[in-house]
Amino acid sequence: MTRQGAALTSEAEFAQVTEPFRKELLAHCYRMLASVHEAEDVVQETYLRAWRSYDAFEGRSSVRVWLYRIATNACLTALEQRGRRALPSGLGAPASDLSPGTAPAGVEFVEPIAESLISDPASIVTTRESLRLALIAALQYLPAKQRAVLILREVLAFPAAEVATMLDTSVAAVKSTLQRARARLDSVTPAAGEVSEPTSAEAQALLADYITGFENSDTAALERALRADAAIEMVGTSTWFNGRVMCMRLLADAVGAPGYWRMIPFIANGQPAVATYGNSGDGYAPYGVAVLTPTPTGLTHIHVFSDPSLVTLFGFPPSV
């Protein structure tokens, strides 16, 4: 076989054994980094590093463990360069008026991620809970090494010995780090509520009210969807609103005339979501993404991400 033929064979073999793990690695990097943009970059870096060292891979661990080791350490390197990502509710008290908020200097925000990017239909139900926005935001309070250990052990169920190998540490260190991570996470995680599955009838009904409210300028539908203690967070700013009364003041101001908004439903972070378009005068242009938190008694949170790039990143058209 020629050298070129051998290289092509090796490349094909590498793709065959590593590509099946790409989506779950993206989910792992997203949990670590809370940014779909950063996670995609780190996954690309992971595959580049893996390809460069593939000839030296001796099979002492599975390909999956080997890739997770590379990806986790790439995430830890990325986290050395910045602080935690946040949601507005983690930055201060709720707003008392509708004055537009600003992005605090130096603060980076949690981003959403579309379910279609990270999960196959067969595994989707088991991954949803570990991707909810409240958990992703809470994970950001953990030091990077604690975050890695908690995700590898509790979410992905890797044995302690394999996690120790991935992080070049001891099993005892993994166990003690996990204990500290659990205690810290318990102290910053919001009280657990009953979040409805995004495909359930109740979640779909709340989603329909939300879309109807905006597309038809129907504030009654929006009010019907909200729980009394609902919150709306304007991610990218420090502004968030708490309670149905304040939320409805914001929504009534935002809905505009009937037909101004168009929304395409999908699932993000294990929750119902919409890709949002606003009337630009020449069709509808991307505005951003909203992620809803449904419960049996109504929506508890609406996270609004006013980032048009998320719409196309998640596979939706640049105009409708």
mmCIF file of C-alpha atoms in Angstrom:
data_model
loop_
_atom_site.group_PDB
_atom_site.id
_atom_site.type_symbol
_atom_site.label_atom_id
_atom_site.label_comp_id
_atom_site.label_asym_id
_atom_site.label_seq_id
_atom_site.Cartn_x
_atom_site.Cartn_y
_atom_site.Cartn_z
ATOM 1 C CA MET A 1 0.000 0.000 0.000
ATOM 2 C CA THR A 2 1.320 3.463 -0.845
ATOM 3 C CA ARG A 3 1.953 6.007 1.895
ATOM 4 C CA GLN A 4 -0.987 8.057 0.605
ATOM 5 C CA GLY A 5 -3.225 4.988 0.630
ATOM 6 C CA ALA A 6 -2.194 4.155 4.190
ATOM 7 C CA ALA A 7 -2.944 7.710 5.290
ATOM 8 C CA LEU A 8 -6.388 7.578 3.724
ATOM 9 C CA THR A 9 -7.089 4.248 5.402
ATOM 10 C CA SER A 10 -5.987 5.626 8.768
ATOM 11 C CA GLU A 11 -8.155 8.704 8.320
ATOM 12 C CA ALA A 12 -11.183 6.616 7.437
ATOM 13 C CA GLU A 13 -10.557 4.344 10.431
ATOM 14 C CA PHE A 14 -10.190 7.349 12.744
ATOM 15 C CA ALA A 15 -13.489 8.797 11.550
ATOM 16 C CA GLN A 16 -15.240 5.461 11.907
ATOM 17 C CA VAL A 17 -14.184 4.944 15.530
ATOM 18 C CA THR A 18 -14.476 8.542 16.770
ATOM 19 C CA GLU A 19 -17.419 10.176 14.965
ATOM 20 C CA PRO A 20 -20.115 8.253 16.906
ATOM 21 C CA PHE A 21 -19.078 10.199 20.028
ATOM 22 C CA ARG A 22 -19.185 13.725 18.572
ATOM 23 C CA LYS A 23 -22.678 14.675 19.793
ATOM 24 C CA GLU A 24 -22.176 13.412 23.325
ATOM 25 C CA LEU A 25 -18.792 15.152 23.509
ATOM 26 C CA LEU A 26 -20.496 18.386 22.475
ATOM 27 C CA ALA A 27 -23.010 17.905 25.297
ATOM 28 C CA HIS A 28 -20.163 17.254 27.750
ATOM 29 C CA CYS A 29 -18.229 20.348 26.691
ATOM 30 C CA TYR A 30 -21.416 22.404 26.860
ATOM 31 C CA ARG A 31 -22.045 21.298 30.460
ATOM 32 C CA MET A 32 -18.497 22.296 31.316
ATOM 33 C CA LEU A 33 -18.477 25.639 29.486
ATOM 34 C CA ALA A 34 -22.176 26.722 29.394
ATOM 35 C CA SER A 35 -21.599 28.047 25.868
ATOM 36 C CA VAL A 36 -22.581 26.290 22.655
ATOM 37 C CA HIS A 37 -20.097 28.411 20.705
ATOM 38 C CA GLU A 38 -17.188 27.540 23.011
ATOM 39 C CA ALA A 39 -18.256 23.901 23.200
ATOM 40 C CA GLU A 40 -18.185 23.535 19.410
ATOM 41 C CA ASP A 41 -14.707 25.065 19.301
ATOM 42 C CA VAL A 42 -13.428 22.711 22.011
ATOM 43 C CA VAL A 43 -14.907 19.646 20.295
ATOM 44 C CA GLN A 44 -13.103 20.663 17.092
ATOM 45 C CA GLU A 45 -9.908 21.029 19.112
ATOM 46 C CA THR A 46 -10.525 17.624 20.714
ATOM 47 C CA TYR A 47 -10.777 15.881 17.349
ATOM 48 C CA LEU A 48 -7.704 17.684 16.068
ATOM 49 C CA ARG A 49 -5.676 16.593 19.102
ATOM 50 C CA ALA A 50 -7.054 13.067 18.843
ATOM 51 C CA TRP A 51 -6.145 12.810 15.153
ATOM 52 C CA ARG A 52 -2.613 14.029 15.800
ATOM 53 C CA SER A 53 -2.083 11.405 18.504
ATOM 54 C CA TYR A 54 -4.113 8.587 16.949
ATOM 55 C CA ASP A 55 -1.052 6.636 15.826
ATOM 56 C CA ALA A 56 0.148 6.563 19.450
ATOM 57 C CA PHE A 57 -3.216 5.414 20.841
ATOM 58 C CA GLU A 58 -2.512 1.964 22.280
ATOM 59 C CA GLY A 59 -6.016 0.945 23.267
ATOM 60 C CA ARG A 60 -5.315 0.817 27.002
ATOM 61 C CA SER A 61 -8.692 2.481 27.454
ATOM 62 C CA SER A 62 -11.721 2.612 25.188
ATOM 63 C CA VAL A 63 -11.842 5.215 22.418
ATOM 64 C CA ARG A 64 -14.713 6.872 24.288
ATOM 65 C CA VAL A 65 -12.685 7.272 27.506
ATOM 66 C CA TRP A 66 -9.690 8.498 25.499
ATOM 67 C CA LEU A 67 -11.793 11.161 23.760
ATOM 68 C CA TYR A 68 -13.397 12.277 27.030
ATOM 69 C CA ARG A 69 -9.954 12.664 28.557
ATOM 70 C CA ILE A 70 -8.857 14.935 25.708
ATOM 71 C CA ALA A 71 -12.125 16.906 25.714
ATOM 72 C CA THR A 72 -12.220 17.395 29.495
ATOM 73 C CA ASN A 73 -8.668 18.664 29.642
ATOM 74 C CA ALA A 74 -9.320 20.989 26.700
ATOM 75 C CA CYS A 75 -12.299 22.384 28.642
ATOM 76 C CA LEU A 76 -10.179 22.860 31.764
ATOM 77 C CA THR A 77 -7.635 24.790 29.709
ATOM 78 C CA ALA A 78 -10.394 26.985 28.252
ATOM 79 C CA LEU A 79 -11.792 27.684 31.724
ATOM 80 C CA GLU A 80 -8.420 28.980 32.928
ATOM 81 C CA GLN A 81 -8.947 32.009 30.696
ATOM 82 C CA ARG A 82 -12.245 33.266 32.163
ATOM 83 C CA GLY A 83 -14.702 33.333 35.051
ATOM 84 C CA ARG A 84 -18.068 31.681 35.354
ATOM 85 C CA ARG A 85 -20.952 32.309 32.980
ATOM 86 C CA ALA A 86 -24.130 33.613 34.586
ATOM 87 C CA LEU A 87 -27.819 34.240 34.163
ATOM 88 C CA PRO A 88 -29.307 37.645 35.103
ATOM 89 C CA SER A 89 -30.918 36.247 38.260
ATOM 90 C CA GLY A 90 -27.433 35.340 39.487
ATOM 91 C CA LEU A 91 -26.230 38.934 39.222
ATOM 92 C CA GLY A 92 -28.646 40.854 41.415
ATOM 93 C CA ALA A 93 -32.217 41.689 42.409
ATOM 94 C CA PRO A 94 -35.139 41.685 39.937
ATOM 95 C CA ALA A 95 -35.989 44.895 38.077
ATOM 96 C CA SER A 96 -38.665 47.201 39.462
ATOM 97 C CA ASP A 97 -39.373 48.995 36.167
ATOM 98 C CA LEU A 98 -39.090 48.352 32.428
ATOM 99 C CA SER A 99 -35.956 50.405 31.837
ATOM 100 C CA PRO A 100 -33.710 48.526 29.400
ATOM 101 C CA GLY A 101 -30.834 46.759 31.059
ATOM 102 C CA THR A 102 -27.205 46.648 29.996
ATOM 103 C CA ALA A 103 -24.585 43.949 29.902
ATOM 104 C CA PRO A 104 -22.302 44.294 32.933
ATOM 105 C CA ALA A 105 -18.640 44.766 32.039
ATOM 106 C CA GLY A 106 -16.678 41.534 32.019
ATOM 107 C CA VAL A 107 -19.681 39.247 32.527
ATOM 108 C CA GLU A 108 -20.260 36.358 30.134
ATOM 109 C CA PHE A 109 -23.640 34.647 30.016
ATOM 110 C CA VAL A 110 -24.952 31.109 29.880
ATOM 111 C CA GLU A 111 -26.060 30.150 26.370
ATOM 112 C CA PRO A 112 -28.774 27.662 25.367
ATOM 113 C CA ILE A 113 -28.186 24.616 23.188
ATOM 114 C CA ALA A 114 -30.556 22.925 20.757
ATOM 115 C CA GLU A 115 -31.374 19.309 21.508
ATOM 116 C CA SER A 116 -30.811 18.353 17.879
ATOM 117 C CA LEU A 117 -27.112 19.249 18.163
ATOM 118 C CA ILE A 118 -26.277 16.977 21.063
ATOM 119 C CA SER A 119 -28.564 13.971 21.284
ATOM 120 C CA ASP A 120 -29.742 11.025 19.271
ATOM 121 C CA PRO A 121 -33.413 10.013 19.627
ATOM 122 C CA ALA A 122 -32.489 6.842 21.511
ATOM 123 C CA SER A 123 -30.708 8.692 24.322
ATOM 124 C CA ILE A 124 -32.589 11.951 24.482
ATOM 125 C CA VAL A 125 -34.838 11.338 27.510
ATOM 126 C CA THR A 126 -31.902 10.366 29.720
ATOM 127 C CA THR A 127 -29.911 13.495 28.839
ATOM 128 C CA ARG A 128 -32.595 16.171 29.186
ATOM 129 C CA GLU A 129 -32.476 16.635 32.947
ATOM 130 C CA SER A 130 -28.686 17.123 32.928
ATOM 131 C CA LEU A 131 -28.996 19.928 30.363
ATOM 132 C CA ARG A 132 -31.677 22.125 31.944
ATOM 133 C CA LEU A 133 -30.695 25.754 32.179
ATOM 134 C CA ALA A 134 -30.991 25.923 35.973
ATOM 135 C CA LEU A 135 -28.468 23.090 36.373
ATOM 136 C CA ILE A 136 -26.096 24.458 33.731
ATOM 137 C CA ALA A 137 -26.092 27.820 35.532
ATOM 138 C CA ALA A 138 -25.558 26.146 38.922
ATOM 139 C CA LEU A 139 -22.616 24.096 37.599
ATOM 140 C CA GLN A 140 -20.831 27.359 36.785
ATOM 141 C CA TYR A 141 -20.422 28.066 40.502
ATOM 142 C CA LEU A 142 -18.138 25.040 40.868
ATOM 143 C CA PRO A 143 -14.375 25.332 40.400
ATOM 144 C CA ALA A 144 -13.398 23.824 37.056
ATOM 145 C CA LYS A 145 -11.897 20.594 38.432
ATOM 146 C CA GLN A 146 -14.904 20.002 40.711
ATOM 147 C CA ARG A 147 -17.225 20.623 37.788
ATOM 148 C CA ALA A 148 -15.352 18.086 35.660
ATOM 149 C CA VAL A 149 -15.409 15.400 38.353
ATOM 150 C CA LEU A 150 -19.099 15.913 39.117
ATOM 151 C CA ILE A 151 -20.109 15.713 35.448
ATOM 152 C CA LEU A 152 -17.912 12.710 34.684
ATOM 153 C CA ARG A 153 -19.051 10.780 37.765
ATOM 154 C CA GLU A 154 -22.680 11.867 38.341
ATOM 155 C CA VAL A 155 -23.910 12.671 34.828
ATOM 156 C CA LEU A 156 -21.840 10.316 32.670
ATOM 157 C CA ALA A 157 -21.334 7.597 35.317
ATOM 158 C CA PHE A 158 -17.661 6.967 34.591
ATOM 159 C CA PRO A 159 -15.992 4.866 37.320
ATOM 160 C CA ALA A 160 -13.770 6.783 39.719
ATOM 161 C CA ALA A 161 -10.683 4.979 38.403
ATOM 162 C CA GLU A 162 -11.362 6.113 34.836
ATOM 163 C CA VAL A 163 -11.998 9.695 35.970
ATOM 164 C CA ALA A 164 -8.712 9.618 37.888
ATOM 165 C CA THR A 165 -6.919 8.517 34.710
ATOM 166 C CA MET A 166 -8.608 11.250 32.640
ATOM 167 C CA LEU A 167 -7.563 13.960 35.101
ATOM 168 C CA ASP A 168 -4.132 12.535 36.022
ATOM 169 C CA THR A 169 -5.008 12.239 39.694
ATOM 170 C CA SER A 170 -5.787 9.551 42.262
ATOM 171 C CA VAL A 171 -9.033 7.748 42.972
ATOM 172 C CA ALA A 172 -8.995 9.166 46.506
ATOM 173 C CA ALA A 173 -8.680 12.687 45.100
ATOM 174 C CA VAL A 174 -11.598 12.074 42.751
ATOM 175 C CA LYS A 175 -13.786 10.904 45.642
ATOM 176 C CA SER A 176 -12.963 13.874 47.875
ATOM 177 C CA THR A 177 -13.408 16.324 44.988
ATOM 178 C CA LEU A 178 -16.803 14.817 44.231
ATOM 179 C CA GLN A 179 -17.911 15.268 47.854
ATOM 180 C CA ARG A 180 -16.939 18.944 47.794
ATOM 181 C CA ALA A 181 -18.642 19.450 44.442
ATOM 182 C CA ARG A 182 -21.892 17.890 45.667
ATOM 183 C CA ALA A 183 -21.925 20.086 48.775
ATOM 184 C CA ARG A 184 -21.242 23.238 46.776
ATOM 185 C CA LEU A 185 -23.839 22.393 44.133
ATOM 186 C CA ASP A 186 -26.487 21.764 46.805
ATOM 187 C CA SER A 187 -25.840 25.240 48.211
ATOM 188 C CA VAL A 188 -26.330 27.079 44.894
ATOM 189 C CA THR A 189 -28.957 24.982 43.089
ATOM 190 C CA PRO A 190 -32.500 26.419 43.183
ATOM 191 C CA ALA A 191 -35.135 24.360 44.952
ATOM 192 C CA ALA A 192 -36.122 21.508 42.698
ATOM 193 C CA GLY A 193 -39.512 21.846 41.082
ATOM 194 C CA GLU A 194 -41.534 19.556 38.888
ATOM 195 C CA VAL A 195 -40.478 20.477 35.362
ATOM 196 C CA SER A 196 -42.698 18.977 32.673
ATOM 197 C CA GLU A 197 -41.240 16.983 29.810
ATOM 198 C CA PRO A 198 -41.134 19.229 26.724
ATOM 199 C CA THR A 199 -43.232 16.788 24.699
ATOM 200 C CA SER A 200 -45.959 16.414 27.353
ATOM 201 C CA ALA A 201 -49.448 17.728 26.655
ATOM 202 C CA GLU A 202 -49.221 20.357 29.398
ATOM 203 C CA ALA A 203 -45.865 21.674 28.147
ATOM 204 C CA GLN A 204 -47.123 21.800 24.579
ATOM 205 C CA ALA A 205 -50.238 23.722 25.683
ATOM 206 C CA LEU A 206 -48.098 26.321 27.492
ATOM 207 C CA LEU A 207 -45.839 26.603 24.453
ATOM 208 C CA ALA A 208 -48.885 27.132 22.232
ATOM 209 C CA ASP A 209 -50.139 29.923 24.527
ATOM 210 C CA TYR A 210 -46.726 31.595 24.400
ATOM 211 C CA ILE A 211 -46.548 31.481 20.602
ATOM 212 C CA THR A 212 -50.176 32.591 20.219
ATOM 213 C CA GLY A 213 -49.591 35.446 22.640
ATOM 214 C CA PHE A 214 -46.752 36.867 20.570
ATOM 215 C CA GLU A 215 -47.905 36.079 17.041
ATOM 216 C CA ASN A 216 -51.488 37.288 17.639
ATOM 217 C CA SER A 217 -50.689 39.968 20.233
ATOM 218 C CA ASP A 218 -52.871 38.015 22.662
ATOM 219 C CA THR A 219 -51.821 39.060 26.165
ATOM 220 C CA ALA A 220 -54.583 36.927 27.698
ATOM 221 C CA ALA A 221 -52.863 33.806 26.301
ATOM 222 C CA LEU A 222 -49.552 34.919 27.791
ATOM 223 C CA GLU A 223 -51.087 35.627 31.184
ATOM 224 C CA ARG A 224 -52.814 32.245 31.111
ATOM 225 C CA ALA A 225 -49.447 30.544 30.580
ATOM 226 C CA LEU A 226 -47.603 32.213 33.466
ATOM 227 C CA ARG A 227 -47.524 31.023 37.040
ATOM 228 C CA ALA A 228 -47.958 33.669 39.738
ATOM 229 C CA ASP A 229 -44.255 33.380 40.633
ATOM 230 C CA ALA A 230 -43.011 33.360 37.026
ATOM 231 C CA ALA A 231 -39.757 35.077 36.076
ATOM 232 C CA ILE A 232 -38.414 36.417 32.785
ATOM 233 C CA GLU A 233 -34.661 36.778 32.321
ATOM 234 C CA MET A 234 -33.204 38.977 29.576
ATOM 235 C CA VAL A 235 -29.962 37.056 29.099
ATOM 236 C CA GLY A 236 -27.144 39.279 27.926
ATOM 237 C CA THR A 237 -28.141 41.977 30.407
ATOM 238 C CA SER A 238 -28.438 42.099 34.185
ATOM 239 C CA THR A 239 -32.211 42.573 33.895
ATOM 240 C CA TRP A 240 -34.812 40.076 35.033
ATOM 241 C CA PHE A 241 -38.405 40.334 36.188
ATOM 242 C CA ASN A 242 -40.107 38.408 38.959
ATOM 243 C CA GLY A 243 -43.833 37.737 39.454
ATOM 244 C CA ARG A 244 -46.689 37.563 36.973
ATOM 245 C CA VAL A 245 -47.567 41.266 37.353
ATOM 246 C CA MET A 246 -44.112 42.529 36.366
ATOM 247 C CA CYS A 247 -43.741 39.859 33.683
ATOM 248 C CA MET A 248 -47.036 40.874 32.087
ATOM 249 C CA ARG A 249 -45.990 44.518 32.056
ATOM 250 C CA LEU A 250 -42.917 43.496 30.086
ATOM 251 C CA LEU A 251 -44.795 41.145 27.753
ATOM 252 C CA ALA A 252 -47.569 43.639 27.041
ATOM 253 C CA ASP A 253 -44.894 46.121 26.028
ATOM 254 C CA ALA A 254 -43.053 43.558 23.855
ATOM 255 C CA VAL A 255 -45.787 41.815 21.845
ATOM 256 C CA GLY A 256 -46.385 44.697 19.439
ATOM 257 C CA ALA A 257 -48.987 44.499 16.691
ATOM 258 C CA PRO A 258 -50.472 41.163 15.554
ATOM 259 C CA GLY A 259 -48.206 39.590 12.975
ATOM 260 C CA TYR A 260 -45.025 41.329 14.078
ATOM 261 C CA TRP A 261 -43.498 38.132 15.521
ATOM 262 C CA ARG A 262 -43.060 34.672 14.023
ATOM 263 C CA MET A 263 -41.888 31.700 16.107
ATOM 264 C CA ILE A 264 -40.667 28.197 15.300
ATOM 265 C CA PRO A 265 -40.876 25.701 18.190
ATOM 266 C CA PHE A 266 -38.060 23.304 19.047
ATOM 267 C CA ILE A 267 -36.426 21.815 22.153
ATOM 268 C CA ALA A 268 -33.389 23.332 23.895
ATOM 269 C CA ASN A 269 -31.802 22.250 27.174
ATOM 270 C CA GLY A 270 -34.490 19.610 27.602
ATOM 271 C CA GLN A 271 -37.154 22.352 27.602
ATOM 272 C CA PRO A 272 -39.615 23.760 25.039
ATOM 273 C CA ALA A 273 -38.146 26.698 23.127
ATOM 274 C CA VAL A 274 -38.824 28.974 20.174
ATOM 275 C CA ALA A 275 -36.665 30.468 17.461
ATOM 276 C CA THR A 276 -37.993 34.020 17.178
ATOM 277 C CA TYR A 277 -38.211 36.271 14.117
ATOM 278 C CA GLY A 278 -39.305 39.919 13.980
ATOM 279 C CA ASN A 279 -40.863 41.727 11.035
ATOM 280 C CA SER A 280 -38.075 43.687 9.358
ATOM 281 C CA GLY A 281 -40.308 45.257 6.714
ATOM 282 C CA ASP A 282 -38.858 42.878 4.147
ATOM 283 C CA GLY A 283 -39.758 39.532 5.624
ATOM 284 C CA TYR A 284 -38.911 38.250 9.086
ATOM 285 C CA ALA A 285 -35.357 38.432 10.413
ATOM 286 C CA PRO A 286 -33.923 36.384 13.307
ATOM 287 C CA TYR A 287 -34.231 37.983 16.722
ATOM 288 C CA GLY A 288 -33.107 35.227 19.092
ATOM 289 C CA VAL A 289 -34.262 32.258 21.133
ATOM 290 C CA ALA A 290 -36.548 31.892 24.151
ATOM 291 C CA VAL A 291 -36.379 28.839 26.420
ATOM 292 C CA LEU A 292 -39.425 28.074 28.576
ATOM 293 C CA THR A 293 -39.627 26.173 31.862
ATOM 294 C CA PRO A 294 -43.030 24.426 32.001
ATOM 295 C CA THR A 295 -44.587 22.859 35.092
ATOM 296 C CA PRO A 296 -48.042 21.336 35.693
ATOM 297 C CA THR A 297 -49.185 24.735 37.017
ATOM 298 C CA GLY A 298 -47.696 27.031 34.364
ATOM 299 C CA LEU A 299 -44.446 28.550 33.146
ATOM 300 C CA THR A 300 -41.982 29.376 35.916
ATOM 301 C CA HIS A 301 -39.240 30.880 33.756
ATOM 302 C CA ILE A 302 -38.766 32.390 30.328
ATOM 303 C CA HIS A 303 -35.135 32.909 29.363
ATOM 304 C CA VAL A 304 -34.797 35.273 26.417
ATOM 305 C CA PHE A 305 -31.543 35.147 24.434
ATOM 306 C CA SER A 306 -31.548 38.133 22.061
ATOM 307 C CA ASP A 307 -28.810 36.679 19.857
ATOM 308 C CA PRO A 308 -29.780 36.231 16.183
ATOM 309 C CA SER A 309 -26.759 33.971 15.554
ATOM 310 C CA LEU A 310 -28.331 31.268 17.745
ATOM 311 C CA VAL A 311 -31.272 30.968 15.326
ATOM 312 C CA THR A 312 -29.101 29.966 12.372
ATOM 313 C CA LEU A 313 -26.654 27.992 14.525
ATOM 314 C CA PHE A 314 -29.564 25.788 15.615
ATOM 315 C CA GLY A 315 -30.435 25.060 11.993
ATOM 316 C CA PHE A 316 -33.228 27.543 11.325
ATOM 317 C CA PRO A 317 -33.379 29.689 8.175
ATOM 318 C CA PRO A 318 -31.899 33.215 8.067
ATOM 319 C CA SER A 319 -35.354 34.578 7.217
ATOM 320 C CA VAL A 320 -38.958 33.360 7.090
#
